[in-house]
Coordinates of C-alpha atoms and ligand atoms in Angstrom, one line a residue:
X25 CA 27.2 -7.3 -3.6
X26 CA 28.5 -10.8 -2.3
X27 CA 28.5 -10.7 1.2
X28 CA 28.2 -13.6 4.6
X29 CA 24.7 -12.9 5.6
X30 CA 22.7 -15.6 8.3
X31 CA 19.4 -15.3 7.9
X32 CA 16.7 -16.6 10.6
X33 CA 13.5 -18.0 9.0
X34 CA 10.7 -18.0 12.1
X35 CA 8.5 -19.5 9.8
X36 CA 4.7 -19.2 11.6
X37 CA 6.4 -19.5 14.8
X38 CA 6.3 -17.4 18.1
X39 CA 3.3 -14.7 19.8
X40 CA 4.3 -11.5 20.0
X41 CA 6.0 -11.4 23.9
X42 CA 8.0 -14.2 22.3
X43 CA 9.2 -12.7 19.4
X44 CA 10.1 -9.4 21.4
X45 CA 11.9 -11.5 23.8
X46 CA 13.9 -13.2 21.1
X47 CA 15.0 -10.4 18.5
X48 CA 15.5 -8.7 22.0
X49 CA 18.1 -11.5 22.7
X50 CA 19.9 -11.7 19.8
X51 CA 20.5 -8.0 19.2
X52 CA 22.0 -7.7 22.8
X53 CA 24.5 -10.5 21.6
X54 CA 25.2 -8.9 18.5
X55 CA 25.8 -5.5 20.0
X56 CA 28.3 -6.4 22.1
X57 CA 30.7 -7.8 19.1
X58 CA 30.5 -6.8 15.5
X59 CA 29.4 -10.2 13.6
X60 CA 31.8 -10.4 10.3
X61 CA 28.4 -11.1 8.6
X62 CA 24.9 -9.7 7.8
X63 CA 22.2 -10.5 10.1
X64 CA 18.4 -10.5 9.2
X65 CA 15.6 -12.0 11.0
X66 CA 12.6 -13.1 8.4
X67 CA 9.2 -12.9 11.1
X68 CA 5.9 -13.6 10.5
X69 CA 4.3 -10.2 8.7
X70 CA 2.0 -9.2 11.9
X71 CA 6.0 -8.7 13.9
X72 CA 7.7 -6.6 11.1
X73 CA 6.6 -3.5 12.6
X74 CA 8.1 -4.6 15.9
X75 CA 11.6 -6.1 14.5
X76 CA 12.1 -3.4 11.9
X77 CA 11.9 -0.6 14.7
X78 CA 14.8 -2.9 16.3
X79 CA 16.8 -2.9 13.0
X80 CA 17.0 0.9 13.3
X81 CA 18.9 0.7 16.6
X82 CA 20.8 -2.4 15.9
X83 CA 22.7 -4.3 13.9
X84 CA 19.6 -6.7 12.6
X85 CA 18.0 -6.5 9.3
X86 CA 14.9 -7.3 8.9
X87 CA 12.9 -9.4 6.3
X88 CA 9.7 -10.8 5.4
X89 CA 8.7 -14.7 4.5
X90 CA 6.2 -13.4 1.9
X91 CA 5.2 -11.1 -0.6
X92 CA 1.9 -10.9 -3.2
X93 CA 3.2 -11.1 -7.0
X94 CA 0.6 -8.1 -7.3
X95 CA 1.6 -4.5 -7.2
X96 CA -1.8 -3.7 -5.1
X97 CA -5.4 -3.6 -5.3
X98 CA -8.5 -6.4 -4.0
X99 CA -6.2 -9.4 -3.0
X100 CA -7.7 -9.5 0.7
X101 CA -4.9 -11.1 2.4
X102 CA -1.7 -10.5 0.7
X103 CA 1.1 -8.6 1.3
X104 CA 2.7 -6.2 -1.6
X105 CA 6.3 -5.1 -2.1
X106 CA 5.7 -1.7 -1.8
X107 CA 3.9 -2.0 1.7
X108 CA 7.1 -4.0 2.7
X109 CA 9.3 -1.5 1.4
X110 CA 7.2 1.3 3.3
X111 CA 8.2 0.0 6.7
X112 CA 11.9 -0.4 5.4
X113 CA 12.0 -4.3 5.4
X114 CA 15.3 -5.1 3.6
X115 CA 15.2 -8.9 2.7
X116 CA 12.4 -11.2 2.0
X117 CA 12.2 -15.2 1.5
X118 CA 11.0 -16.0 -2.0
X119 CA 10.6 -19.5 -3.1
X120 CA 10.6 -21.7 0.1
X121 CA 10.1 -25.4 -0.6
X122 CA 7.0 -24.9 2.1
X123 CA 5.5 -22.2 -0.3
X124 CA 5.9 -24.2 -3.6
X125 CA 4.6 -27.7 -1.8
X126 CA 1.4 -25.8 0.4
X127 CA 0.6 -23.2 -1.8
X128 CA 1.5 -24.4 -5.0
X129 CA 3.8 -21.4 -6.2
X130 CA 5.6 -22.3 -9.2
X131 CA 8.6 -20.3 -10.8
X132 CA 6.5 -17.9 -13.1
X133 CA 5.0 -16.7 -9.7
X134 CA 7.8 -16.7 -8.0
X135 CA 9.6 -14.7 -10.6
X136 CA 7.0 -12.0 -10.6
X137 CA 6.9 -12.2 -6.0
X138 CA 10.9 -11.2 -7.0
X139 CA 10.6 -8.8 -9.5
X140 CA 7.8 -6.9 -7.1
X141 CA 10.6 -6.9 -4.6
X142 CA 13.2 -5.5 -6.8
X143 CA 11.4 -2.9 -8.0
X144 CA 10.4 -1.7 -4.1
X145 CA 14.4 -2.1 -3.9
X146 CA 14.1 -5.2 -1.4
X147 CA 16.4 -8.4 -1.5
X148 CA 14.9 -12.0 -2.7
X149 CA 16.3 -14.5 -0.8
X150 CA 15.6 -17.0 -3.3
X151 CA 14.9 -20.6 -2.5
X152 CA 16.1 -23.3 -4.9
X153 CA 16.7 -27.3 -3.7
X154 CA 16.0 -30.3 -5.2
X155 CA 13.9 -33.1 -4.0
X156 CA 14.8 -36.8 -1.9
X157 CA 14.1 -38.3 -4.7
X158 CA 15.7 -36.0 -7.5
X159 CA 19.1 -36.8 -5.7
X160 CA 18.2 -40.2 -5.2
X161 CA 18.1 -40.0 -8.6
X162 CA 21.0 -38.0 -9.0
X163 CA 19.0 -35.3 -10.7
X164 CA 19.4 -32.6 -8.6
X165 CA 21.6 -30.7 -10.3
X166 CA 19.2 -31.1 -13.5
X167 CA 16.6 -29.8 -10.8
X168 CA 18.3 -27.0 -9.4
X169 CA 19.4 -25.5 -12.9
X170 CA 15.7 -26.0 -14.4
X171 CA 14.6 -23.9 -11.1
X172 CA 16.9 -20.9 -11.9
X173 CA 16.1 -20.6 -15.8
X174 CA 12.4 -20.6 -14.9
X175 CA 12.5 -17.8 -12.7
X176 CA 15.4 -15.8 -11.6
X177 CA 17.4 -16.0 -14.8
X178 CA 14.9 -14.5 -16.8
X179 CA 16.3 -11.0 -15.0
X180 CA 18.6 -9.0 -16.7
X181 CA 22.1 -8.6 -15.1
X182 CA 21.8 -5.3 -13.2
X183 CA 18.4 -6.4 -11.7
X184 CA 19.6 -10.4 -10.9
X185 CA 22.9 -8.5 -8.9
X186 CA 19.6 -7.6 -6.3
X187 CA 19.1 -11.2 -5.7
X188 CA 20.4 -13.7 -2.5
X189 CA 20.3 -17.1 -3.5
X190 CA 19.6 -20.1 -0.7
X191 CA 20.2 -23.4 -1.6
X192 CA 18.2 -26.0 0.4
X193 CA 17.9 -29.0 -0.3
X194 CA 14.0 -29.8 0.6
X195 CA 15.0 -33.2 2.5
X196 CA 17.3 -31.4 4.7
X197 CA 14.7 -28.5 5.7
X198 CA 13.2 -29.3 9.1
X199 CA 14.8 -33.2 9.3
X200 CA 18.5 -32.9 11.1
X201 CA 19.5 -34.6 8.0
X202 CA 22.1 -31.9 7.0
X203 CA 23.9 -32.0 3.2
X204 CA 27.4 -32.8 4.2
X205 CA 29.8 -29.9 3.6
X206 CA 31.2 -31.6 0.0
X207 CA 27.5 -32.0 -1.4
X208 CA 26.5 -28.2 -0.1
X209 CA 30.2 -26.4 -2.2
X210 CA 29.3 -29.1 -5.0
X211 CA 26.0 -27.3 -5.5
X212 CA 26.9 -23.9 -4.7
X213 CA 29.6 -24.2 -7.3
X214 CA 27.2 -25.6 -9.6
X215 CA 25.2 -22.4 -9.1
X216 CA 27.8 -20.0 -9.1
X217 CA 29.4 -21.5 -12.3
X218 CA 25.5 -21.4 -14.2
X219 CA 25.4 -17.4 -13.4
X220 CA 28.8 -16.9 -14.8
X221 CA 27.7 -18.5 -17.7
X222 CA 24.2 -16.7 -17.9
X223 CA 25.7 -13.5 -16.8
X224 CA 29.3 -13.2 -16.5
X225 CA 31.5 -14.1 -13.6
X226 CA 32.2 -11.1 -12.2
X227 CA 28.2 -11.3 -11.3
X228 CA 28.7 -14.8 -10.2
X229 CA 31.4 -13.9 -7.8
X230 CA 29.5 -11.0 -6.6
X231 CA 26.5 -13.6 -5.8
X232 CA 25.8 -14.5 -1.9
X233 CA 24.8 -17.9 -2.0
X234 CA 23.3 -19.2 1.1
X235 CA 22.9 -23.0 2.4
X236 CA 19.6 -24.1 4.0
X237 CA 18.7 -27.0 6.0
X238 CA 19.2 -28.5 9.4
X239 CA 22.3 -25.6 9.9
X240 CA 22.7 -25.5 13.4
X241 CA 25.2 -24.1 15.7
X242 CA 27.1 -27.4 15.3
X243 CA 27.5 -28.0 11.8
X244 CA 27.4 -23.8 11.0
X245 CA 31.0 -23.5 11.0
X246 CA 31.9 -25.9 8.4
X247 CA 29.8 -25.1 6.2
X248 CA 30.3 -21.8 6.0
X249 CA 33.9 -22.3 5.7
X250 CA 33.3 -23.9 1.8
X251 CA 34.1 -21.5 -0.5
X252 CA 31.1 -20.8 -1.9
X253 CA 29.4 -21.1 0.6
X254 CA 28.1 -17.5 1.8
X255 CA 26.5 -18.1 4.9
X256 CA 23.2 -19.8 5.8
X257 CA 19.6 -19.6 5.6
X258 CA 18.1 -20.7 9.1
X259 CA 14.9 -22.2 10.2
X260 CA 14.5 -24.2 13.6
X261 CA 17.9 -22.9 15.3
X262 CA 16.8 -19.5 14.0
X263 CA 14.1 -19.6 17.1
X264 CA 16.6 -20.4 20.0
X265 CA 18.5 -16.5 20.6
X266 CA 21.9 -18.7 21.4
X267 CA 22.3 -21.3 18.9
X268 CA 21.3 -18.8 16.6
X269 CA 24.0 -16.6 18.0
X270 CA 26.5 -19.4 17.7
X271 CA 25.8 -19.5 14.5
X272 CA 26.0 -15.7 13.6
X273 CA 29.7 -16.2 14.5
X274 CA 30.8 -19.3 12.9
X275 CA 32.3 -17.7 10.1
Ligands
LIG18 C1 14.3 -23.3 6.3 O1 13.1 -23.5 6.6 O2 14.6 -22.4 5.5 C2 15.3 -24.1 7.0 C3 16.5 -24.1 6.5 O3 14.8 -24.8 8.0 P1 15.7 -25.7 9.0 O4 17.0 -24.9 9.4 O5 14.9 -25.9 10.2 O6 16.1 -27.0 8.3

């Protein structure tokens, strides 16, 4: 179902104290005034425990960062779908440009870390972005497109309607170079008009479609005001419990 949902990525960020003191934070602010949006916090694994107990008293959903493409068995190390799913985890990041750069995850892996979530009935935020050099290039749309028909599109339609796309484009992740408002509805349209035509468009409109990269509680608003733009995928003003509040109600 499409929905406005901000999402924080921590990324490997915080010790525990910390991230008690910050989901702490943020679900006082949100208590005190409904957000018109979805909120989820994505924490390192070793917190879930901690930030899932607060999404039972508040209003914060919480995801993971990671999940092993594996169902379960000798994989020391990973994480499956089902464990997530076991400690009612919601949402979890799929696809990050800092997966596929450092640990070489390509789509065919990414498609089965997504179908492992679906089937443990959690939500893939799925990362798609192009490179600098693709839009330097002015590939990126080329790029984008190649990235959904190699993984999410190969779902049929009832299991894709599962699925959160984020659109980041990797040279505005972590830099405070920020797509302008134009180039971010130019690619969400781009995306939401390829689903209608895989699918159909009632499961295009019904796709939340989230921008990523250097949103802060600045440049949150306008954004999310695009039309098809759904709300925002957060990483660096994700870790600061106002900006990230600011952001949580700039729609
Ligand atoms: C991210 O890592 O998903 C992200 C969008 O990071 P930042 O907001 O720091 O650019």
């Amino acid at each position: 179902m499409r929905q406005k949902i901000v999402a924080g990525n921590w990324k490997m960020n915080k010790v525990f104290h910390e991230a008690e003191d910050l989901v702490g934070a943020i679900a006082n602010a949100i208590d005190d005034r409904e957000p018109d949006c979805e909120v989820v916090i994505c924490t390192p694994s070793v917190f879930l425990e901690m930030t899932g107990d607060y999404s039972e008293e508040s209003q914060i959903r919480t995801g993971a960062q990671n999940v092993s493409e594996h169902e379960s068995g000798a994989y020391t190390g990973e994480i499956s779908a089902a464990m997530l799913d076991s400690m009612a985890i919601d949402y979890c990041i799929v696809g990050h440009s800092e997966r596929r750069k450092y640990f070489g995850e390509k789509d065919e892996v990414l498609y089965e870390k997504a179908e492992r979530l679906i089937e443990n009935e959690i939500i893939p935020i799925f990362c798609i972005g192009e490179q600098l050099e693709d839009r330097e290039a002015e590939n990126h749309f080329k790029v984008v497109e190649a990235q959904l028909v190699n993984s999410v599109f190969k779902f049929n339609k009832d299991e894709f309607s599962n699925i959160v796309i984020a659109y980041e484009p990797v040279w505005a992740i972590g830099t405070g170079k920020t797509a302008t408002p134009a180039q971010a509805q130019e690619m969400h349209a781009f995306i939401r008009d390829l689903i209608a035509k895989k699918y159909d468009n009632e499961t295009a409109e019904e796709t939340s479609i989230l921008y990523g990269g250097s949103c802060n509680a600045e440049n949150a608003k306008e954004l999310f005001s695009q039309k098809d733009v759904d709300g925002g995928l957060i990483g660096g003003a994700s870790l600061k419990a106002n900006d990230f509040t600011k952001i949580i109600y700039s729609f």
